[in-house]
Amino acid sequence: MELELRFFATFREVVGQKSIYWRVDDDATVGDVLESLEAEYDGLAGRLIEDGEVKPHVNVLKNGREVVHLDGMATALDDGDAVSVFPPVAGG
């Protein structure tokens, strides 16, 4: 299946574009996608996952819904889903 992956701020800089289309197995989860992104992009390695969970202060949305309010890393994906990845935000 194919997903649209959307990146923001510093993650967009690492990937080099706002969004990409990513092919995954039909039974892929959010965790599978995050693991493959960390493996594919050196600048994302260690920045998305910590202790088997989405790293604190990183926001990952499936079709606009925060995955921590779904099934976290085990959130199932469907063909055509949009997965958005936001880095930690600081400031005030």
PDB file of C-alpha atoms in Angstrom:
ATOM      1  CA  MET A   1       0.000   0.000   0.000  1.00  0.00           C
ATOM      2  CA  GLU A   2       1.025   3.599  -0.386  1.00  0.00           C
ATOM      3  CA  LEU A   3       1.011   6.340   2.268  1.00  0.00           C
ATOM      4  CA  GLU A   4       1.589  10.050   2.111  1.00  0.00           C
ATOM      5  CA  LEU A   5       4.178  11.061   4.702  1.00  0.00           C
ATOM      6  CA  ARG A   6       4.229  14.741   5.644  1.00  0.00           C
ATOM      7  CA  PHE A   7       7.140  16.393   7.430  1.00  0.00           C
ATOM      8  CA  PHE A   8       7.379  19.688   9.280  1.00  0.00           C
ATOM      9  CA  ALA A   9      10.111  22.086  10.419  1.00  0.00           C
ATOM     10  CA  THR A  10      13.480  20.390  11.027  1.00  0.00           C
ATOM     11  CA  PHE A  11      12.173  16.995   9.890  1.00  0.00           C
ATOM     12  CA  ARG A  12      11.233  18.555   6.553  1.00  0.00           C
ATOM     13  CA  GLU A  13      14.797  19.854   6.229  1.00  0.00           C
ATOM     14  CA  VAL A  14      16.197  16.353   6.840  1.00  0.00           C
ATOM     15  CA  VAL A  15      13.912  14.687   4.278  1.00  0.00           C
ATOM     16  CA  GLY A  16      14.313  17.532   1.801  1.00  0.00           C
ATOM     17  CA  GLN A  17      10.639  17.892   0.934  1.00  0.00           C
ATOM     18  CA  LYS A  18       7.267  18.603   2.480  1.00  0.00           C
ATOM     19  CA  SER A  19       5.771  15.213   1.669  1.00  0.00           C
ATOM     20  CA  ILE A  20       6.710  11.901   0.107  1.00  0.00           C
ATOM     21  CA  TYR A  21       4.802   8.837  -0.964  1.00  0.00           C
ATOM     22  CA  TRP A  22       6.007   5.707   0.792  1.00  0.00           C
ATOM     23  CA  ARG A  23       5.194   2.084  -0.044  1.00  0.00           C
ATOM     24  CA  VAL A  24       4.723  -0.275   2.895  1.00  0.00           C
ATOM     25  CA  ASP A  25       3.439  -3.791   3.500  1.00  0.00           C
ATOM     26  CA  ASP A  26      -0.331  -4.172   3.816  1.00  0.00           C
ATOM     27  CA  ASP A  27      -0.047  -4.923   7.551  1.00  0.00           C
ATOM     28  CA  ALA A  28       2.258  -1.988   8.336  1.00  0.00           C
ATOM     29  CA  THR A  29       1.890   0.040  11.518  1.00  0.00           C
ATOM     30  CA  VAL A  30       2.973   3.541  12.469  1.00  0.00           C
ATOM     31  CA  GLY A  31       5.935   1.946  14.274  1.00  0.00           C
ATOM     32  CA  ASP A  32       7.025   0.190  11.074  1.00  0.00           C
ATOM     33  CA  VAL A  33       6.957   3.491   9.206  1.00  0.00           C
ATOM     34  CA  LEU A  34       8.897   5.366  11.882  1.00  0.00           C
ATOM     35  CA  GLU A  35      11.511   2.602  12.058  1.00  0.00           C
ATOM     36  CA  SER A  36      11.975   2.638   8.287  1.00  0.00           C
ATOM     37  CA  LEU A  37      12.278   6.443   8.273  1.00  0.00           C
ATOM     38  CA  GLU A  38      14.967   6.330  10.954  1.00  0.00           C
ATOM     39  CA  ALA A  39      16.833   3.737   8.879  1.00  0.00           C
ATOM     40  CA  GLU A  40      16.436   5.632   5.583  1.00  0.00           C
ATOM     41  CA  TYR A  41      17.367   9.142   6.736  1.00  0.00           C
ATOM     42  CA  ASP A  42      20.502   9.575   8.849  1.00  0.00           C
ATOM     43  CA  GLY A  43      19.158  12.870  10.212  1.00  0.00           C
ATOM     44  CA  LEU A  44      16.104  11.093  11.647  1.00  0.00           C
ATOM     45  CA  ALA A  45      17.991   8.236  13.311  1.00  0.00           C
ATOM     46  CA  GLY A  46      17.150   8.259  17.023  1.00  0.00           C
ATOM     47  CA  ARG A  47      14.838  11.256  16.691  1.00  0.00           C
ATOM     48  CA  LEU A  48      11.476   9.505  16.266  1.00  0.00           C
ATOM     49  CA  ILE A  49      11.480   6.466  18.566  1.00  0.00           C
ATOM     50  CA  GLU A  50      12.588   6.004  22.166  1.00  0.00           C
ATOM     51  CA  ASP A  51      12.182   2.780  24.145  1.00  0.00           C
ATOM     52  CA  GLY A  52       9.803   1.372  21.541  1.00  0.00           C
ATOM     53  CA  GLU A  53       7.425   4.345  21.646  1.00  0.00           C
ATOM     54  CA  VAL A  54       7.062   7.632  19.794  1.00  0.00           C
ATOM     55  CA  LYS A  55       9.708   9.873  21.307  1.00  0.00           C
ATOM     56  CA  PRO A  56       8.347  12.395  23.835  1.00  0.00           C
ATOM     57  CA  HIS A  57       7.432  15.744  22.284  1.00  0.00           C
ATOM     58  CA  VAL A  58       7.368  14.284  18.760  1.00  0.00           C
ATOM     59  CA  ASN A  59       3.866  14.375  17.331  1.00  0.00           C
ATOM     60  CA  VAL A  60       2.755  11.766  14.819  1.00  0.00           C
ATOM     61  CA  LEU A  61      -0.703  12.039  13.288  1.00  0.00           C
ATOM     62  CA  LYS A  62      -2.635   9.530  11.205  1.00  0.00           C
ATOM     63  CA  ASN A  63      -5.131  11.386   9.044  1.00  0.00           C
ATOM     64  CA  GLY A  64      -5.059  14.293  11.505  1.00  0.00           C
ATOM     65  CA  ARG A  65      -5.439  12.210  14.694  1.00  0.00           C
ATOM     66  CA  GLU A  66      -2.580  11.931  17.168  1.00  0.00           C
ATOM     67  CA  VAL A  67      -1.433   8.301  17.255  1.00  0.00           C
ATOM     68  CA  VAL A  68      -0.867   8.354  21.033  1.00  0.00           C
ATOM     69  CA  HIS A  69      -4.671   8.606  21.290  1.00  0.00           C
ATOM     70  CA  LEU A  70      -5.090   5.656  18.919  1.00  0.00           C
ATOM     71  CA  ASP A  71      -2.821   2.611  19.351  1.00  0.00           C
ATOM     72  CA  GLY A  72       0.525   4.436  19.441  1.00  0.00           C
ATOM     73  CA  MET A  73       3.246   2.619  17.536  1.00  0.00           C
ATOM     74  CA  ALA A  74       0.822  -0.264  16.879  1.00  0.00           C
ATOM     75  CA  THR A  75      -1.643   1.996  15.045  1.00  0.00           C
ATOM     76  CA  ALA A  76      -2.663   0.174  11.864  1.00  0.00           C
ATOM     77  CA  LEU A  77      -2.430   1.928   8.523  1.00  0.00           C
ATOM     78  CA  ASP A  78      -4.571   1.732   5.400  1.00  0.00           C
ATOM     79  CA  ASP A  79      -3.780   2.477   1.785  1.00  0.00           C
ATOM     80  CA  GLY A  80      -3.912   6.227   1.170  1.00  0.00           C
ATOM     81  CA  ASP A  81      -3.455   7.274   4.798  1.00  0.00           C
ATOM     82  CA  ALA A  82      -1.565  10.477   5.541  1.00  0.00           C
ATOM     83  CA  VAL A  83       1.008  10.291   8.335  1.00  0.00           C
ATOM     84  CA  SER A  84       2.297  13.645   9.581  1.00  0.00           C
ATOM     85  CA  VAL A  85       5.474  13.920  11.660  1.00  0.00           C
ATOM     86  CA  PHE A  86       6.185  17.033  13.759  1.00  0.00           C
ATOM     87  CA  PRO A  87       9.443  17.600  15.665  1.00  0.00           C
ATOM     88  CA  PRO A  88       9.484  18.971  19.202  1.00  0.00           C
ATOM     89  CA  VAL A  89       8.609  22.653  19.282  1.00  0.00           C
ATOM     90  CA  ALA A  90      10.285  25.122  21.586  1.00  0.00           C
ATOM     91  CA  GLY A  91       9.818  28.797  22.128  1.00  0.00           C
ATOM     92  CA  GLY A  92       7.528  31.146  23.815  1.00  0.00           C
TER      93      GLY A  92
END
